[in-house]
PDB file of C-alpha atoms and ligand atoms in Angstrom:
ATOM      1  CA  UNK A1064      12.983  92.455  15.620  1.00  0.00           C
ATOM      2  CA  UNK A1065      10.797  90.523  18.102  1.00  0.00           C
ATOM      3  CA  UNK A1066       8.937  92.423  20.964  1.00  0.00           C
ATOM      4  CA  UNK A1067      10.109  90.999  24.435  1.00  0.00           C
ATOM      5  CA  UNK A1068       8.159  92.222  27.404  1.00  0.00           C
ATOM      6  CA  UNK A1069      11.619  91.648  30.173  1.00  0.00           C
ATOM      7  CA  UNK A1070      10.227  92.099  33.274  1.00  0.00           C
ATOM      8  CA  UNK A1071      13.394  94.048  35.371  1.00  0.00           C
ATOM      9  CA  UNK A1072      13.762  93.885  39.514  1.00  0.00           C
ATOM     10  CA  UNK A1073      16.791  97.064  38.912  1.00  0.00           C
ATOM     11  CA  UNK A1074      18.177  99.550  36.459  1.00  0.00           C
ATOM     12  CA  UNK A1075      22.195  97.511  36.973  1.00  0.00           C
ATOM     13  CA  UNK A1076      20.566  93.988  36.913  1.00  0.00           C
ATOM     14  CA  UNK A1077      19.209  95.673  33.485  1.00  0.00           C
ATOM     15  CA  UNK A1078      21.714  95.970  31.567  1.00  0.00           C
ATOM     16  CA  UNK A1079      23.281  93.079  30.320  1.00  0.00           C
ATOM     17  CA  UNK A1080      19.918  91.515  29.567  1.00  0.00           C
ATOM     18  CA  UNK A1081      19.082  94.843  27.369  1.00  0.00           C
ATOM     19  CA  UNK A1082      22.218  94.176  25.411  1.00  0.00           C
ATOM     20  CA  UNK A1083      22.223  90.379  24.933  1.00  0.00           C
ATOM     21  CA  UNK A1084      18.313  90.238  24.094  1.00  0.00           C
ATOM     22  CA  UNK A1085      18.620  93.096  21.621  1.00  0.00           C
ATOM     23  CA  UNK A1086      21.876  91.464  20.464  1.00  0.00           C
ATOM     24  CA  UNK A1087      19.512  88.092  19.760  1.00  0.00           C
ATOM     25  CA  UNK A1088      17.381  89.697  17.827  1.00  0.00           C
ATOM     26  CA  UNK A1089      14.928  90.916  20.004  1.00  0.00           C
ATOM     27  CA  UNK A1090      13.259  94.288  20.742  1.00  0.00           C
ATOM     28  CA  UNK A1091      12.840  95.062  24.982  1.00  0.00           C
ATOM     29  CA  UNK A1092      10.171  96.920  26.709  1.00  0.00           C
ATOM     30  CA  UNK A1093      10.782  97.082  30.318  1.00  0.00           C
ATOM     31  CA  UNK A1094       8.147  96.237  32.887  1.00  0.00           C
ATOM     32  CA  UNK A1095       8.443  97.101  36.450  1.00  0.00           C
ATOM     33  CA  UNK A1096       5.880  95.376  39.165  1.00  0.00           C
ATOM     34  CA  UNK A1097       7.971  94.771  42.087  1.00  0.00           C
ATOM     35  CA  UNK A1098       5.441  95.277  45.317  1.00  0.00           C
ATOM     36  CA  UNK A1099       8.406  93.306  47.162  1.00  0.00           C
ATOM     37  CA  UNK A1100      10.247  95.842  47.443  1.00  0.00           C
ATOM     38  CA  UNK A1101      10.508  97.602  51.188  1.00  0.00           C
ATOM     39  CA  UNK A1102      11.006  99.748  52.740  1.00  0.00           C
ATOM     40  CA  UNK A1103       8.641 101.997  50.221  1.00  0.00           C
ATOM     41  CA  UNK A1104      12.029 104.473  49.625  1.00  0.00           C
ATOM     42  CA  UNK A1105      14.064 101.597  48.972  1.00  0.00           C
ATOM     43  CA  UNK A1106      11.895 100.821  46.134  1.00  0.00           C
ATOM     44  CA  UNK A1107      11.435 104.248  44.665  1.00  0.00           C
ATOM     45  CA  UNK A1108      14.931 105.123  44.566  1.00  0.00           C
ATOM     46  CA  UNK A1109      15.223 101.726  42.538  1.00  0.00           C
ATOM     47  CA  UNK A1110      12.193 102.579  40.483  1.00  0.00           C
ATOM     48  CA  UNK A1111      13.669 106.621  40.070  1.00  0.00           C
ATOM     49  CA  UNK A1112      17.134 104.549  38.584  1.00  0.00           C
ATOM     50  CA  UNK A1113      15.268 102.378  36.237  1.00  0.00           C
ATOM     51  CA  UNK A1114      13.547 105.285  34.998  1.00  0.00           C
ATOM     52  CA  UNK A1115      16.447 107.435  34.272  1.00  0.00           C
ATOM     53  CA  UNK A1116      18.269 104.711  32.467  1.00  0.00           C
ATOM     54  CA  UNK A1117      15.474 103.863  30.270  1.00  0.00           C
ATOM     55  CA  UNK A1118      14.811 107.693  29.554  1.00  0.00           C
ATOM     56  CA  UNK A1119      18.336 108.103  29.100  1.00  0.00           C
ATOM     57  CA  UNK A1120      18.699 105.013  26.455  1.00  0.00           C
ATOM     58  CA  UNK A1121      14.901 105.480  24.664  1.00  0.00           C
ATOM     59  CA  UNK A1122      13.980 102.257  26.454  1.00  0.00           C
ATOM     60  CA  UNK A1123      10.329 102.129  26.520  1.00  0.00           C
ATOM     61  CA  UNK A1124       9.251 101.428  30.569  1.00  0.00           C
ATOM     62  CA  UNK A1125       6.068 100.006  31.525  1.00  0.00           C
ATOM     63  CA  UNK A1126       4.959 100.636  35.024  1.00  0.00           C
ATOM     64  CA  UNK A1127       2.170  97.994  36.087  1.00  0.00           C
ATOM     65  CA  UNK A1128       0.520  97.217  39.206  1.00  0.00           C
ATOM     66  CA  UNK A1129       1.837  96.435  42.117  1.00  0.00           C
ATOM     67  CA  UNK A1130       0.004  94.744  44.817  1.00  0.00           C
ATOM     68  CA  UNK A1131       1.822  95.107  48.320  1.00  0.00           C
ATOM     69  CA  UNK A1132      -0.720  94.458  50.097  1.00  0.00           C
ATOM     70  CA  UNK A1133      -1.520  91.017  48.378  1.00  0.00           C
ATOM     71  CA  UNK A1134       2.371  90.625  48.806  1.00  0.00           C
ATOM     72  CA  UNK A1135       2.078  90.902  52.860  1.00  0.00           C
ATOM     73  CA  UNK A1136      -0.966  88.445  52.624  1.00  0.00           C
ATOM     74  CA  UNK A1137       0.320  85.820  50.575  1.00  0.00           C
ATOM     75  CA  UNK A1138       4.174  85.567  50.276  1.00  0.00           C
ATOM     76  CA  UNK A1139       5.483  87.408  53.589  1.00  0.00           C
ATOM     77  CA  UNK A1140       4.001  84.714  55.888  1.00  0.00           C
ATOM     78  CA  UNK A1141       6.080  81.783  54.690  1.00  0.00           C
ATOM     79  CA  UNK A1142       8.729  83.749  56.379  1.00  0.00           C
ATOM     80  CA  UNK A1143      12.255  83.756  56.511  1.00  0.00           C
ATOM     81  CA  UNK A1144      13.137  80.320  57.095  1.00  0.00           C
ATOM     82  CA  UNK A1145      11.082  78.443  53.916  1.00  0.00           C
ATOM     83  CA  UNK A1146      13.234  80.753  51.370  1.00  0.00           C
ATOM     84  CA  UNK A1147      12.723  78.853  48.456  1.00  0.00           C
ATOM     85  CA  UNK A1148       9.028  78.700  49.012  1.00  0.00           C
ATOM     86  CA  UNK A1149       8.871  82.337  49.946  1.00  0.00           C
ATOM     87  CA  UNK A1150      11.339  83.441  46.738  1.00  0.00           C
ATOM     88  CA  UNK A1151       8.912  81.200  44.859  1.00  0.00           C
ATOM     89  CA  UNK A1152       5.808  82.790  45.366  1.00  0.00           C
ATOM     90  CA  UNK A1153       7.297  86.516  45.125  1.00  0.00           C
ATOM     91  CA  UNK A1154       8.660  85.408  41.723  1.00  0.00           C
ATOM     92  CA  UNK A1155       5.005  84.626  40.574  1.00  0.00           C
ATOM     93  CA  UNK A1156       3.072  87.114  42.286  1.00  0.00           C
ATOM     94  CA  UNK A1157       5.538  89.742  40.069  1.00  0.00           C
ATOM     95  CA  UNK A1158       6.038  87.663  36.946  1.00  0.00           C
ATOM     96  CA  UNK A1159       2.045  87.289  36.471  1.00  0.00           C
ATOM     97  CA  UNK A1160       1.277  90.629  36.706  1.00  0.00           C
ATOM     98  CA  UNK A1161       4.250  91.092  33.892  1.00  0.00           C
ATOM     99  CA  UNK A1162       2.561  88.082  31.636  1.00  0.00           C
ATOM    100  CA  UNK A1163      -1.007  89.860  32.261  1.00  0.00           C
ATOM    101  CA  UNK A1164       1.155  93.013  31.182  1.00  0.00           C
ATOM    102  CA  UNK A1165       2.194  91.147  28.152  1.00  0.00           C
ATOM    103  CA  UNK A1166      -1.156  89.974  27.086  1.00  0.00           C
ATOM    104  CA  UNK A1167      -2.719  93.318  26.902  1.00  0.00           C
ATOM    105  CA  UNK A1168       0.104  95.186  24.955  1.00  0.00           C
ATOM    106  CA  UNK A1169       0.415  92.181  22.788  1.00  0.00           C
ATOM    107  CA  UNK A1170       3.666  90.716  23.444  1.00  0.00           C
ATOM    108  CA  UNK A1171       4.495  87.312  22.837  1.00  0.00           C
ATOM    109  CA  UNK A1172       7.702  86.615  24.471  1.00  0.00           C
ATOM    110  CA  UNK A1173       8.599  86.982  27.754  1.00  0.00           C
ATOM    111  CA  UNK A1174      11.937  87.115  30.305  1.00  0.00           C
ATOM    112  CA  UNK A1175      13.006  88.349  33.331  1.00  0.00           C
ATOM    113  CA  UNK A1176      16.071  90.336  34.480  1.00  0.00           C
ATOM    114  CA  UNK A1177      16.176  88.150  37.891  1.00  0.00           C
ATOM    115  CA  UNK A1178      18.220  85.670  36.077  1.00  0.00           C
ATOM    116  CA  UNK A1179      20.924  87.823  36.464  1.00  0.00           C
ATOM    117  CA  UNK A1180      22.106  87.878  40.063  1.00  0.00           C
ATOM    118  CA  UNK A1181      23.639  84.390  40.838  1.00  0.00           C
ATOM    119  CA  UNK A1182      22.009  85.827  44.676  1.00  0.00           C
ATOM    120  CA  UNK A1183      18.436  84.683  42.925  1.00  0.00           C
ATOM    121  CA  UNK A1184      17.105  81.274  43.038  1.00  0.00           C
ATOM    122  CA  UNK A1185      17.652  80.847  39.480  1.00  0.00           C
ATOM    123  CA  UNK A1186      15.878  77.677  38.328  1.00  0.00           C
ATOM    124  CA  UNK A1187      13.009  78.168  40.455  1.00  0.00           C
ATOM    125  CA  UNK A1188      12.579  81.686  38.771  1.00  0.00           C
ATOM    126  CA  UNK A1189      12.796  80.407  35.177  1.00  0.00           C
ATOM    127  CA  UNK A1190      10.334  77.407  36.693  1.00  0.00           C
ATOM    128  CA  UNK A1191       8.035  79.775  37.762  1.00  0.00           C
ATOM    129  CA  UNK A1192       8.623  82.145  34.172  1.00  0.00           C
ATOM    130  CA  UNK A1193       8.148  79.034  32.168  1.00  0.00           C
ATOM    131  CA  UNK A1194       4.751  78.317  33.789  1.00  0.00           C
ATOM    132  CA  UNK A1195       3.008  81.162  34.150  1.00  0.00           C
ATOM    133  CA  UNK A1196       4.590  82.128  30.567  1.00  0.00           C
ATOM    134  CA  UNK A1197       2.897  79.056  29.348  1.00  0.00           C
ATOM    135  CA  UNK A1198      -0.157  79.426  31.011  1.00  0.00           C
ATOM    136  CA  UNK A1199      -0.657  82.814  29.628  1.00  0.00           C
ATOM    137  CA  UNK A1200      -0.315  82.059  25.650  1.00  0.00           C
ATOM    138  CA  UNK A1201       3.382  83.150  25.819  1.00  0.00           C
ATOM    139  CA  UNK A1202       7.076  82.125  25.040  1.00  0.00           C
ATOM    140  CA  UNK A1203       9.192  82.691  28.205  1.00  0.00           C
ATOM    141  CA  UNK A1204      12.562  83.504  26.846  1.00  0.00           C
ATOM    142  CA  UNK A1205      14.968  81.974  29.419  1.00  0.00           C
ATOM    143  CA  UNK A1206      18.352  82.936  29.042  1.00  0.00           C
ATOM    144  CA  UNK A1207      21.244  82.270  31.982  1.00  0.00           C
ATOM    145  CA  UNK A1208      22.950  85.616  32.319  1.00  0.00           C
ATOM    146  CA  UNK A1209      24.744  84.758  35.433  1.00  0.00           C
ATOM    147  CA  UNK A1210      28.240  85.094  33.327  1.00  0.00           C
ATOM    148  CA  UNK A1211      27.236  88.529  32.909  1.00  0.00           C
ATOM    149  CA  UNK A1212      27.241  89.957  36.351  1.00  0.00           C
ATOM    150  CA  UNK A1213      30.367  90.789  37.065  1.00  0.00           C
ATOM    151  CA  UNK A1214      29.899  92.832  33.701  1.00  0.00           C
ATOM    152  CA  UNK A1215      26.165  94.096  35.011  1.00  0.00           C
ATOM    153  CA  UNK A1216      28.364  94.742  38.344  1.00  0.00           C
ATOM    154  CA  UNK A1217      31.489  97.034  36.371  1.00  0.00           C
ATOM    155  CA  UNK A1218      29.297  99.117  34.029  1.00  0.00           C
ATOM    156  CA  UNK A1219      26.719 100.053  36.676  1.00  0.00           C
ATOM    157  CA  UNK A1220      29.508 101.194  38.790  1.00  0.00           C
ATOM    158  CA  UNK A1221      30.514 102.932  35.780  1.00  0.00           C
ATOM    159  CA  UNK A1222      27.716 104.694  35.022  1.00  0.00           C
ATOM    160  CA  UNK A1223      27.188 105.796  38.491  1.00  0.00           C
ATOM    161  CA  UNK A1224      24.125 103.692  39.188  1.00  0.00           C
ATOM    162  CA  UNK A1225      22.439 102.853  42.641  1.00  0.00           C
ATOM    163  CA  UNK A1226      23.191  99.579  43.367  1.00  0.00           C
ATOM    164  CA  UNK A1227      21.386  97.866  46.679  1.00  0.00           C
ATOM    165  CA  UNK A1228      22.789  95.426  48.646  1.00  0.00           C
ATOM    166  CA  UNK A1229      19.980  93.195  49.082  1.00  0.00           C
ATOM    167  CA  UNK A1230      16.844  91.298  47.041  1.00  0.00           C
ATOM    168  CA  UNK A1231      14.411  93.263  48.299  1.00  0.00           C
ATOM    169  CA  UNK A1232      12.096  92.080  50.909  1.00  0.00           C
ATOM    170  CA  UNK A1233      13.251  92.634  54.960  1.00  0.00           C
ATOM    171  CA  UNK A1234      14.274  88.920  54.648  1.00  0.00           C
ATOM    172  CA  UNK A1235      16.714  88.922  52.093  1.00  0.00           C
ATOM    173  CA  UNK A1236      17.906  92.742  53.832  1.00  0.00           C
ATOM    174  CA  UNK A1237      18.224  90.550  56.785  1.00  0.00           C
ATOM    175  CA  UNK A1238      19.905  87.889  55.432  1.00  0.00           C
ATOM    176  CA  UNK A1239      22.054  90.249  53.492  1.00  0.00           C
ATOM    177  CA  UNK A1240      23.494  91.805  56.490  1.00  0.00           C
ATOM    178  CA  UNK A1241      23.683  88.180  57.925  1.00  0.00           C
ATOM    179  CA  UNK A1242      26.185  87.252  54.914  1.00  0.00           C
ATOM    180  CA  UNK A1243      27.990  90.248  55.185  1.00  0.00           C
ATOM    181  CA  UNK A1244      29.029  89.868  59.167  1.00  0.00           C
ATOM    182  CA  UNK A1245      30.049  86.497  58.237  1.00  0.00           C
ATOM    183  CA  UNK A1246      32.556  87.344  55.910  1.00  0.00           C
ATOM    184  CA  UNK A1247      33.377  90.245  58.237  1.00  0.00           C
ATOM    185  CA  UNK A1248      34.377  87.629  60.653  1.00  0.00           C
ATOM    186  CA  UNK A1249      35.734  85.377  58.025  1.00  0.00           C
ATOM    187  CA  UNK A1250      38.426  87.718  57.179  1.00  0.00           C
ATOM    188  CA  UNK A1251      39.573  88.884  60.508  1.00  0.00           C
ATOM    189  CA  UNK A1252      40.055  85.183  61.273  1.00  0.00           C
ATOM    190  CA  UNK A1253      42.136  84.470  58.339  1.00  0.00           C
ATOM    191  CA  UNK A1254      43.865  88.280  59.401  1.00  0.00           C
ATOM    192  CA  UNK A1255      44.274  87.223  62.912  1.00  0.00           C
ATOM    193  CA  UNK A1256      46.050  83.522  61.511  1.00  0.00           C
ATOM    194  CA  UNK A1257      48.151  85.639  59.252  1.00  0.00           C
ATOM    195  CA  UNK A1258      46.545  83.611  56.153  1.00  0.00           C
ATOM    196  CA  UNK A1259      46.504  87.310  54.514  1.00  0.00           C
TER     197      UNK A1259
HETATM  198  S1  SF4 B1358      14.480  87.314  48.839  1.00  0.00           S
HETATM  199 FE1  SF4 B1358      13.898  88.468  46.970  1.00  0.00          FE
HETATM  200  S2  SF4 B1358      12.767  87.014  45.703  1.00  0.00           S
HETATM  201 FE2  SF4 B1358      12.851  86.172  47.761  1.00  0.00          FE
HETATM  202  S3  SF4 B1358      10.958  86.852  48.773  1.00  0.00           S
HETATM  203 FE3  SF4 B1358      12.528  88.368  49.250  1.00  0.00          FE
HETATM  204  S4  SF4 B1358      12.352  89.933  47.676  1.00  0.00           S
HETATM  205 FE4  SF4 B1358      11.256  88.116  46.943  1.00  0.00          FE
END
């Protein structure tokens, strides 16, 4: 078996990732460093999951740092309307502190769990994985689980998981709810046309 640091955003965006990596061969440690994450009880009740599940399943959970502050200074002021350039720089400010992670416990491979969601800007992620992965002395490990969600989706409801309806930042809560009142909308038009 081959040690894989996987650096996780969520306990439910876990789990397929667990299973297909370990299925390949390779033997996950979880890290958590996700300072993106607001408000603070958002991301604690998200951390609180991740730690049950890995508890519960003898995953071994690394907690690193998290700089919030640095977060606020350096990703929060490209704002909400440069997404890919804001999504960009969160990915690296949390994947870096996972590859430092990696370096000191001696990993050499490397992947993230964001590759799950098909919400995530997936090829700037792995761009950003590959890179700093690289630049660190490591192999990023970049795997396209998107055909896995709706699995992710049915076993977290399963297992009784928290699942949030948004990335993380206020942003992406915003533009969450944004999405949502559109389809709300959407579908009492098509109601209103009789198209259902
Ligand atoms: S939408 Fe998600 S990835 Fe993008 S900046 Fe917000 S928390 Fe980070």
């Amino acid at each position: 078996m081959t040690r894989l640091l996987l650096h996780a955003c969520c306990a439910p965006c876990s789990l397929e990732p667990v299973r297909l990596l370990t299925d390949e061969g390779f033997e996950p440690t979880i890290c958590w460093t996700n300072p993106n994450i607001q408000p603070a009880d958002e991301h604690d009740r998200r951390l609180a999951e991740l730690r049950r599940w890995c508890a519960a399943e003898g995953i071994p959970l690394i907690e690193a740092a998290e700089d919030t502050a640095r977060w606020e200074a350096t990703v929060a002021p490209i704002g909400a309307l440069r997404r890919e350039m804001r999504c960009r720089a969160c990915y690296a400010l949390r994947l870096a502190e996972a590859c430092r992670v990696a370096v000191d416990e001696g990993f050499t491979h490397i992947a993230t769990t964001l590759a799950v969601s098909p919400y995530q800007l997936f090829d700037t992620c792995n761009d950003v994985l590959e890179r700093l992965a690289r630049a660190h002395g490591l192999i990023p490990v970049v795997r396209d689980f998107r055909p896995w969600y709706p699995e992710a989706t049915r076993r977290s409801r399963e297992l009784g998981m928290y699942r949030q309806n948004y990335c993380g930042c206020r942003f992406s809560a915003a533009e969450a709810a944004l999405d949502r009142a559109r389809l709300r909308d959407e579908r009492r038009a098509q109601h209103q046309r009789g198209d259902t």
